[in-house]
Amino acid sequence: MPVKKLYLLILGFAFTGYSWVILNHFLLKTNKPTLNICLFRQVTGIPCPSCSTTHAVLSITKGNFRQALEENILGFPVALMLLIFPAWILADLIRKKESFYHFYFWAESLLRKKWVAYSAIAFLIANWGWNILKNY
Amino acid sequence: MEAQKVDMFLLMNSKFFESHQIPFIRERMLGLDESKYLYIQTAGFKDPTISLIVSLVGGHFGIDRFLIGDTGMGVAKLLTCGGLGIWTIIDWFLIMGRTREVNFEKLQQLVM
């Protein structure tokens, strides 16, 4: 994938992510139900592994880390990515460097290693099980 | 590389690539050394139809992206409920093309 395409994609994701979090923040503030457009949940009625991540990110922004942990632990990596990746990409664009691009492919190759992949899958399945139990 | 071997390869594997890429692949393969043929034959290209089936079933969890080797995008899709459900639907239409693109990138690495 070319550098510019990857940077544009991630900046687009970050922009959508921030808009989504802000929208849900205002919905919560006005006591309206937050948006649930998870296809898997709509079809099966069972939450997917990343359901409640938005709530967890919102709790992190308020400093309620324990509540975020209870809502969905995946909120932590998502919040970190939302915070770091756009800033990193913008810094790369200003300094005309490709450090994030190299990091992205390093992270991809790390995730392709068997022990990392199996550990990640086991963790995700365990977290998904917990997510299902919490919502019943 | 012999033209007969190249044509046989393309006949058997044309579904893995975009039709407009075939003349380029043929040209590059004809200029290759015989010893590279075995590497290309055993490269393990991903089937676009299988990707589509996986996308329809497990696209929400990013499994289709993991399958074709787009690990980063797979993680992004997994962490965002399939890109808020929208990316899942978009990928039903894009995944076959992306699979062929990935296959072409893999082949380019082999023939370079």
PDB file of C-alpha atoms in Angstrom:
ATOM      1  CA  MET A   1       0.000   0.000   0.000  1.00  0.00           C
ATOM      2  CA  PRO A   2       1.466   3.421  -0.926  1.00  0.00           C
ATOM      3  CA  VAL A   3       2.354   5.799   1.926  1.00  0.00           C
ATOM      4  CA  LYS A   4      -0.138   8.509   0.952  1.00  0.00           C
ATOM      5  CA  LYS A   5      -3.025   6.041   0.630  1.00  0.00           C
ATOM      6  CA  LEU A   6      -2.299   4.562   4.065  1.00  0.00           C
ATOM      7  CA  TYR A   7      -1.958   7.989   5.710  1.00  0.00           C
ATOM      8  CA  LEU A   8      -5.180   9.235   4.097  1.00  0.00           C
ATOM      9  CA  LEU A   9      -7.035   6.085   5.182  1.00  0.00           C
ATOM     10  CA  ILE A  10      -5.874   6.337   8.782  1.00  0.00           C
ATOM     11  CA  LEU A  11      -6.576  10.066   8.971  1.00  0.00           C
ATOM     12  CA  GLY A  12     -10.044   9.326   7.573  1.00  0.00           C
ATOM     13  CA  PHE A  13     -10.588   6.610  10.201  1.00  0.00           C
ATOM     14  CA  ALA A  14      -9.390   8.956  12.946  1.00  0.00           C
ATOM     15  CA  PHE A  15     -11.710  11.739  11.755  1.00  0.00           C
ATOM     16  CA  THR A  16     -14.671   9.312  11.653  1.00  0.00           C
ATOM     17  CA  GLY A  17     -13.675   7.957  15.074  1.00  0.00           C
ATOM     18  CA  TYR A  18     -13.534  11.400  16.677  1.00  0.00           C
ATOM     19  CA  SER A  19     -16.847  12.415  15.049  1.00  0.00           C
ATOM     20  CA  TRP A  20     -18.447   9.195  16.302  1.00  0.00           C
ATOM     21  CA  VAL A  21     -17.178   9.664  19.859  1.00  0.00           C
ATOM     22  CA  ILE A  22     -18.253  13.344  19.942  1.00  0.00           C
ATOM     23  CA  LEU A  23     -21.710  12.486  18.547  1.00  0.00           C
ATOM     24  CA  ASN A  24     -22.210   9.787  21.186  1.00  0.00           C
ATOM     25  CA  HIS A  25     -20.904  12.124  23.901  1.00  0.00           C
ATOM     26  CA  PHE A  26     -23.644  14.663  23.074  1.00  0.00           C
ATOM     27  CA  LEU A  27     -26.282  11.937  22.869  1.00  0.00           C
ATOM     28  CA  LEU A  28     -25.293  10.717  26.353  1.00  0.00           C
ATOM     29  CA  LYS A  29     -25.234  14.286  27.660  1.00  0.00           C
ATOM     30  CA  THR A  30     -28.793  14.913  26.470  1.00  0.00           C
ATOM     31  CA  ASN A  31     -29.934  11.551  27.922  1.00  0.00           C
ATOM     32  CA  LYS A  32     -30.720  10.155  24.492  1.00  0.00           C
ATOM     33  CA  PRO A  33     -29.857   6.517  23.691  1.00  0.00           C
ATOM     34  CA  THR A  34     -26.467   6.110  21.999  1.00  0.00           C
ATOM     35  CA  LEU A  35     -26.397   4.874  18.417  1.00  0.00           C
ATOM     36  CA  ASN A  36     -26.084   1.115  17.934  1.00  0.00           C
ATOM     37  CA  ILE A  37     -25.297   0.252  14.363  1.00  0.00           C
ATOM     38  CA  CYS A  38     -23.393  -2.978  15.011  1.00  0.00           C
ATOM     39  CA  LEU A  39     -24.576  -5.298  12.209  1.00  0.00           C
ATOM     40  CA  PHE A  40     -23.735  -8.458  14.151  1.00  0.00           C
ATOM     41  CA  ARG A  41     -25.745  -7.335  17.190  1.00  0.00           C
ATOM     42  CA  GLN A  42     -28.693  -6.238  15.046  1.00  0.00           C
ATOM     43  CA  VAL A  43     -28.810  -9.610  13.262  1.00  0.00           C
ATOM     44  CA  THR A  44     -27.993 -12.067  16.067  1.00  0.00           C
ATOM     45  CA  GLY A  45     -28.824 -10.094  19.219  1.00  0.00           C
ATOM     46  CA  ILE A  46     -25.380 -11.012  20.601  1.00  0.00           C
ATOM     47  CA  PRO A  47     -22.794  -8.248  21.090  1.00  0.00           C
ATOM     48  CA  CYS A  48     -19.683  -8.475  18.913  1.00  0.00           C
ATOM     49  CA  PRO A  49     -16.154  -8.436  20.433  1.00  0.00           C
ATOM     50  CA  SER A  50     -15.874  -4.659  20.055  1.00  0.00           C
ATOM     51  CA  CYS A  51     -19.387  -3.644  21.162  1.00  0.00           C
ATOM     52  CA  SER A  52     -19.329  -1.005  23.955  1.00  0.00           C
ATOM     53  CA  THR A  53     -15.925   0.267  22.800  1.00  0.00           C
ATOM     54  CA  THR A  54     -17.427   3.735  22.225  1.00  0.00           C
ATOM     55  CA  HIS A  55     -18.727   3.784  25.818  1.00  0.00           C
ATOM     56  CA  ALA A  56     -15.303   2.671  27.046  1.00  0.00           C
ATOM     57  CA  VAL A  57     -13.558   5.456  25.071  1.00  0.00           C
ATOM     58  CA  LEU A  58     -16.028   8.007  26.470  1.00  0.00           C
ATOM     59  CA  SER A  59     -15.336   6.749  30.021  1.00  0.00           C
ATOM     60  CA  ILE A  60     -11.571   7.073  29.397  1.00  0.00           C
ATOM     61  CA  THR A  61     -12.007  10.688  28.291  1.00  0.00           C
ATOM     62  CA  LYS A  62     -13.772  11.349  31.624  1.00  0.00           C
ATOM     63  CA  GLY A  63     -11.006   9.592  33.558  1.00  0.00           C
ATOM     64  CA  ASN A  64     -13.208   6.647  34.588  1.00  0.00           C
ATOM     65  CA  PHE A  65     -10.657   3.980  33.754  1.00  0.00           C
ATOM     66  CA  ARG A  66     -12.251   1.274  35.905  1.00  0.00           C
ATOM     67  CA  GLN A  67     -15.636   1.806  34.241  1.00  0.00           C
ATOM     68  CA  ALA A  68     -13.918   1.694  30.834  1.00  0.00           C
ATOM     69  CA  LEU A  69     -12.315  -1.616  31.780  1.00  0.00           C
ATOM     70  CA  GLU A  70     -15.714  -3.011  32.724  1.00  0.00           C
ATOM     71  CA  GLU A  71     -17.359  -1.754  29.530  1.00  0.00           C
ATOM     72  CA  ASN A  72     -14.774  -3.083  27.057  1.00  0.00           C
ATOM     73  CA  ILE A  73     -11.033  -3.407  27.519  1.00  0.00           C
ATOM     74  CA  LEU A  74     -10.589  -2.778  23.769  1.00  0.00           C
ATOM     75  CA  GLY A  75     -11.487   0.864  24.492  1.00  0.00           C
ATOM     76  CA  PHE A  76      -7.905   1.378  25.741  1.00  0.00           C
ATOM     77  CA  PRO A  77      -6.061   0.453  22.517  1.00  0.00           C
ATOM     78  CA  VAL A  78      -8.696   2.321  20.476  1.00  0.00           C
ATOM     79  CA  ALA A  79      -8.328   5.486  22.602  1.00  0.00           C
ATOM     80  CA  LEU A  80      -4.527   5.233  22.376  1.00  0.00           C
ATOM     81  CA  MET A  81      -4.678   4.799  18.597  1.00  0.00           C
ATOM     82  CA  LEU A  82      -7.067   7.749  18.246  1.00  0.00           C
ATOM     83  CA  LEU A  83      -4.717   9.870  20.309  1.00  0.00           C
ATOM     84  CA  ILE A  84      -1.355   8.841  18.850  1.00  0.00           C
ATOM     85  CA  PHE A  85      -1.842   7.839  15.190  1.00  0.00           C
ATOM     86  CA  PRO A  86      -3.234  11.109  13.722  1.00  0.00           C
ATOM     87  CA  ALA A  87      -0.600  13.159  15.578  1.00  0.00           C
ATOM     88  CA  TRP A  88       2.160  10.794  14.414  1.00  0.00           C
ATOM     89  CA  ILE A  89       0.961  10.958  10.788  1.00  0.00           C
ATOM     90  CA  LEU A  90       0.696  14.751  10.865  1.00  0.00           C
ATOM     91  CA  ALA A  91       4.220  14.971  12.333  1.00  0.00           C
ATOM     92  CA  ASP A  92       5.436  12.641   9.550  1.00  0.00           C
ATOM     93  CA  LEU A  93       3.760  14.792   6.890  1.00  0.00           C
ATOM     94  CA  ILE A  94       5.297  17.977   8.294  1.00  0.00           C
ATOM     95  CA  ARG A  95       8.794  16.477   8.650  1.00  0.00           C
ATOM     96  CA  LYS A  96       8.429  14.599   5.300  1.00  0.00           C
ATOM     97  CA  LYS A  97       9.330  11.285   6.930  1.00  0.00           C
ATOM     98  CA  GLU A  98       7.766   7.813   6.792  1.00  0.00           C
ATOM     99  CA  SER A  99       8.241   6.591  10.356  1.00  0.00           C
ATOM    100  CA  PHE A 100       4.561   5.677  10.841  1.00  0.00           C
ATOM    101  CA  TYR A 101       4.555   3.780   7.541  1.00  0.00           C
ATOM    102  CA  HIS A 102       7.492   1.648   8.743  1.00  0.00           C
ATOM    103  CA  PHE A 103       5.848   1.156  12.127  1.00  0.00           C
ATOM    104  CA  TYR A 104       2.601   0.000  10.456  1.00  0.00           C
ATOM    105  CA  PHE A 105       4.350  -2.735   8.487  1.00  0.00           C
ATOM    106  CA  TRP A 106       6.457  -3.716  11.493  1.00  0.00           C
ATOM    107  CA  ALA A 107       3.231  -4.087  13.548  1.00  0.00           C
ATOM    108  CA  GLU A 108       1.648  -6.124  10.741  1.00  0.00           C
ATOM    109  CA  SER A 109       4.611  -8.507  10.588  1.00  0.00           C
ATOM    110  CA  LEU A 110       4.561  -8.821  14.388  1.00  0.00           C
ATOM    111  CA  LEU A 111       0.854  -9.733  14.341  1.00  0.00           C
ATOM    112  CA  ARG A 112       1.548 -12.393  11.695  1.00  0.00           C
ATOM    113  CA  LYS A 113       3.898 -14.231  14.069  1.00  0.00           C
ATOM    114  CA  LYS A 114       2.149 -17.375  15.286  1.00  0.00           C
ATOM    115  CA  TRP A 115       2.548 -16.871  19.034  1.00  0.00           C
ATOM    116  CA  VAL A 116       1.379 -13.234  18.831  1.00  0.00           C
ATOM    117  CA  ALA A 117      -1.575 -14.135  16.595  1.00  0.00           C
ATOM    118  CA  TYR A 118      -2.687 -17.055  18.810  1.00  0.00           C
ATOM    119  CA  SER A 119      -2.359 -14.974  21.995  1.00  0.00           C
ATOM    120  CA  ALA A 120      -4.355 -12.129  20.414  1.00  0.00           C
ATOM    121  CA  ILE A 121      -7.083 -14.525  19.223  1.00  0.00           C
ATOM    122  CA  ALA A 122      -7.298 -16.184  22.668  1.00  0.00           C
ATOM    123  CA  PHE A 123      -7.522 -12.766  24.360  1.00  0.00           C
ATOM    124  CA  LEU A 124     -10.198 -11.563  21.913  1.00  0.00           C
ATOM    125  CA  ILE A 125     -12.307 -14.707  22.374  1.00  0.00           C
ATOM    126  CA  ALA A 126     -12.050 -14.406  26.179  1.00  0.00           C
ATOM    127  CA  ASN A 127     -12.989 -10.707  25.993  1.00  0.00           C
ATOM    128  CA  TRP A 128     -15.876 -11.520  23.657  1.00  0.00           C
ATOM    129  CA  GLY A 129     -17.164 -14.157  26.103  1.00  0.00           C
ATOM    130  CA  TRP A 130     -17.025 -11.587  28.897  1.00  0.00           C
ATOM    131  CA  ASN A 131     -18.752  -9.029  26.656  1.00  0.00           C
ATOM    132  CA  ILE A 132     -21.598 -11.479  25.963  1.00  0.00           C
ATOM    133  CA  LEU A 133     -21.960 -12.372  29.663  1.00  0.00           C
ATOM    134  CA  LYS A 134     -22.081  -8.677  30.686  1.00  0.00           C
ATOM    135  CA  ASN A 135     -24.895  -7.961  28.261  1.00  0.00           C
ATOM    136  CA  TYR A 136     -27.140 -10.801  29.452  1.00  0.00           C
TER     137      TYR A 136
ATOM    138  CA  MET B   1      10.656 -18.892 -19.618  1.00  0.00           C
ATOM    139  CA  GLU B   2       8.900 -20.963 -22.291  1.00  0.00           C
ATOM    140  CA  ALA B   3       5.747 -19.376 -23.752  1.00  0.00           C
ATOM    141  CA  GLN B   4       3.864 -22.675 -23.386  1.00  0.00           C
ATOM    142  CA  LYS B   5       4.588 -22.832 -19.647  1.00  0.00           C
ATOM    143  CA  VAL B   6       3.586 -19.174 -19.147  1.00  0.00           C
ATOM    144  CA  ASP B   7       0.328 -19.661 -21.061  1.00  0.00           C
ATOM    145  CA  MET B   8      -0.436 -22.789 -19.051  1.00  0.00           C
ATOM    146  CA  PHE B   9       0.195 -20.870 -15.815  1.00  0.00           C
ATOM    147  CA  LEU B  10      -2.086 -18.022 -16.916  1.00  0.00           C
ATOM    148  CA  LEU B  11      -4.780 -20.474 -18.020  1.00  0.00           C
ATOM    149  CA  MET B  12      -4.768 -22.106 -14.602  1.00  0.00           C
ATOM    150  CA  ASN B  13      -4.370 -18.943 -12.505  1.00  0.00           C
ATOM    151  CA  SER B  14      -6.073 -16.115 -14.406  1.00  0.00           C
ATOM    152  CA  LYS B  15      -8.881 -15.914 -11.801  1.00  0.00           C
ATOM    153  CA  PHE B  16      -6.349 -14.722  -9.210  1.00  0.00           C
ATOM    154  CA  PHE B  17      -5.566 -11.531 -11.163  1.00  0.00           C
ATOM    155  CA  GLU B  18      -7.381  -8.627 -12.804  1.00  0.00           C
ATOM    156  CA  SER B  19      -7.846  -9.158 -16.545  1.00  0.00           C
ATOM    157  CA  HIS B  20      -5.903  -5.983 -17.382  1.00  0.00           C
ATOM    158  CA  GLN B  21      -2.889  -7.332 -15.455  1.00  0.00           C
ATOM    159  CA  ILE B  22      -2.606 -10.531 -17.531  1.00  0.00           C
ATOM    160  CA  PRO B  23      -0.640  -9.077 -20.521  1.00  0.00           C
ATOM    161  CA  PHE B  24       1.855  -7.479 -18.104  1.00  0.00           C
ATOM    162  CA  ILE B  25       2.247 -10.719 -16.137  1.00  0.00           C
ATOM    163  CA  ARG B  26       2.774 -12.683 -19.389  1.00  0.00           C
ATOM    164  CA  GLU B  27       5.394 -10.247 -20.594  1.00  0.00           C
ATOM    165  CA  ARG B  28       7.287 -10.322 -17.294  1.00  0.00           C
ATOM    166  CA  MET B  29       7.130 -14.108 -17.011  1.00  0.00           C
ATOM    167  CA  LEU B  30       8.436 -14.611 -20.553  1.00  0.00           C
ATOM    168  CA  GLY B  31      11.539 -12.637 -19.607  1.00  0.00           C
ATOM    169  CA  LEU B  32      12.127 -14.702 -16.465  1.00  0.00           C
ATOM    170  CA  ASP B  33      14.590 -17.469 -15.743  1.00  0.00           C
ATOM    171  CA  GLU B  34      13.210 -21.071 -15.739  1.00  0.00           C
ATOM    172  CA  SER B  35      14.229 -21.522 -12.094  1.00  0.00           C
ATOM    173  CA  LYS B  36      11.660 -18.921 -10.958  1.00  0.00           C
ATOM    174  CA  TYR B  37       8.741 -20.977 -12.339  1.00  0.00           C
ATOM    175  CA  LEU B  38       8.605 -23.257  -9.304  1.00  0.00           C
ATOM    176  CA  TYR B  39       8.488 -20.270  -6.922  1.00  0.00           C
ATOM    177  CA  ILE B  40       5.620 -18.689  -8.882  1.00  0.00           C
ATOM    178  CA  GLN B  41       3.732 -21.990  -9.102  1.00  0.00           C
ATOM    179  CA  THR B  42       3.924 -22.494  -5.333  1.00  0.00           C
ATOM    180  CA  ALA B  43       3.316 -18.862  -4.323  1.00  0.00           C
ATOM    181  CA  GLY B  44      -0.114 -19.682  -2.835  1.00  0.00           C
ATOM    182  CA  PHE B  45      -2.314 -16.967  -4.302  1.00  0.00           C
ATOM    183  CA  LYS B  46      -5.582 -16.214  -2.517  1.00  0.00           C
ATOM    184  CA  ASP B  47      -8.842 -17.111  -4.242  1.00  0.00           C
ATOM    185  CA  PRO B  48     -11.096 -14.013  -4.655  1.00  0.00           C
ATOM    186  CA  THR B  49     -14.253 -16.165  -4.389  1.00  0.00           C
ATOM    187  CA  ILE B  50     -13.116 -17.604  -1.050  1.00  0.00           C
ATOM    188  CA  SER B  51     -12.388 -14.035   0.136  1.00  0.00           C
ATOM    189  CA  LEU B  52     -15.919 -13.012  -0.806  1.00  0.00           C
ATOM    190  CA  ILE B  53     -17.447 -15.958   1.083  1.00  0.00           C
ATOM    191  CA  VAL B  54     -15.285 -15.182   4.135  1.00  0.00           C
ATOM    192  CA  SER B  55     -16.247 -11.506   3.831  1.00  0.00           C
ATOM    193  CA  LEU B  56     -19.957 -12.357   3.796  1.00  0.00           C
ATOM    194  CA  VAL B  57     -19.628 -14.629   6.837  1.00  0.00           C
ATOM    195  CA  GLY B  58     -16.858 -13.079   8.957  1.00  0.00           C
ATOM    196  CA  GLY B  59     -16.277  -9.695   7.357  1.00  0.00           C
ATOM    197  CA  HIS B  60     -17.686  -7.976  10.433  1.00  0.00           C
ATOM    198  CA  PHE B  61     -14.682  -9.248  12.441  1.00  0.00           C
ATOM    199  CA  GLY B  62     -12.162  -8.354   9.729  1.00  0.00           C
ATOM    200  CA  ILE B  63     -11.408 -12.036   8.978  1.00  0.00           C
ATOM    201  CA  ASP B  64     -11.519 -11.324   5.220  1.00  0.00           C
ATOM    202  CA  ARG B  65      -8.770  -8.713   5.611  1.00  0.00           C
ATOM    203  CA  PHE B  66      -6.692 -11.040   7.805  1.00  0.00           C
ATOM    204  CA  LEU B  67      -7.083 -13.786   5.180  1.00  0.00           C
ATOM    205  CA  ILE B  68      -5.598 -11.733   2.349  1.00  0.00           C
ATOM    206  CA  GLY B  69      -2.769 -10.423   4.547  1.00  0.00           C
ATOM    207  CA  ASP B  70      -4.124  -6.915   5.261  1.00  0.00           C
ATOM    208  CA  THR B  71      -3.557  -7.445   8.992  1.00  0.00           C
ATOM    209  CA  GLY B  72      -3.620  -3.753   9.924  1.00  0.00           C
ATOM    210  CA  MET B  73      -6.926  -3.164   8.180  1.00  0.00           C
ATOM    211  CA  GLY B  74      -8.265  -6.378   9.743  1.00  0.00           C
ATOM    212  CA  VAL B  75      -7.461  -5.076  13.217  1.00  0.00           C
ATOM    213  CA  ALA B  76      -9.085  -1.724  12.385  1.00  0.00           C
ATOM    214  CA  LYS B  77     -12.201  -3.507  11.152  1.00  0.00           C
ATOM    215  CA  LEU B  78     -12.324  -5.771  14.205  1.00  0.00           C
ATOM    216  CA  LEU B  79     -11.956  -2.919  16.713  1.00  0.00           C
ATOM    217  CA  THR B  80     -14.636  -0.745  15.107  1.00  0.00           C
ATOM    218  CA  CYS B  81     -17.544  -3.229  14.822  1.00  0.00           C
ATOM    219  CA  GLY B  82     -16.701  -3.707  11.144  1.00  0.00           C
ATOM    220  CA  GLY B  83     -16.163   0.013  10.576  1.00  0.00           C
ATOM    221  CA  LEU B  84     -19.553   0.796  12.197  1.00  0.00           C
ATOM    222  CA  GLY B  85     -21.073  -1.833   9.898  1.00  0.00           C
ATOM    223  CA  ILE B  86     -20.495   0.329   6.836  1.00  0.00           C
ATOM    224  CA  TRP B  87     -17.018  -0.987   5.986  1.00  0.00           C
ATOM    225  CA  THR B  88     -18.347  -4.563   6.250  1.00  0.00           C
ATOM    226  CA  ILE B  89     -20.897  -3.863   3.519  1.00  0.00           C
ATOM    227  CA  ILE B  90     -18.425  -1.909   1.348  1.00  0.00           C
ATOM    228  CA  ASP B  91     -15.940  -4.795   1.588  1.00  0.00           C
ATOM    229  CA  TRP B  92     -18.506  -7.250   0.168  1.00  0.00           C
ATOM    230  CA  PHE B  93     -18.023  -5.350  -3.092  1.00  0.00           C
ATOM    231  CA  LEU B  94     -14.315  -4.496  -2.776  1.00  0.00           C
ATOM    232  CA  ILE B  95     -12.733  -7.605  -1.317  1.00  0.00           C
ATOM    233  CA  MET B  96     -12.457  -9.576  -4.578  1.00  0.00           C
ATOM    234  CA  GLY B  97     -10.616  -6.709  -6.276  1.00  0.00           C
ATOM    235  CA  ARG B  98      -8.363  -6.198  -3.246  1.00  0.00           C
ATOM    236  CA  THR B  99      -7.539  -9.947  -3.214  1.00  0.00           C
ATOM    237  CA  ARG B 100      -6.474  -9.784  -6.886  1.00  0.00           C
ATOM    238  CA  GLU B 101      -4.436  -6.661  -6.108  1.00  0.00           C
ATOM    239  CA  VAL B 102      -2.665  -8.455  -3.230  1.00  0.00           C
ATOM    240  CA  ASN B 103      -1.999 -11.479  -5.487  1.00  0.00           C
ATOM    241  CA  PHE B 104      -0.510  -9.166  -8.117  1.00  0.00           C
ATOM    242  CA  GLU B 105       1.727  -7.474  -5.503  1.00  0.00           C
ATOM    243  CA  LYS B 106       2.913 -10.929  -4.378  1.00  0.00           C
ATOM    244  CA  LEU B 107       3.665 -11.962  -7.956  1.00  0.00           C
ATOM    245  CA  GLN B 108       5.501  -8.700  -8.613  1.00  0.00           C
ATOM    246  CA  GLN B 109       7.745  -9.390  -5.620  1.00  0.00           C
ATOM    247  CA  LEU B 110       8.547 -12.815  -7.093  1.00  0.00           C
ATOM    248  CA  VAL B 111       9.273 -11.643 -10.610  1.00  0.00           C
ATOM    249  CA  MET B 112      11.331  -8.582  -9.633  1.00  0.00           C
TER     250      MET B 112
END
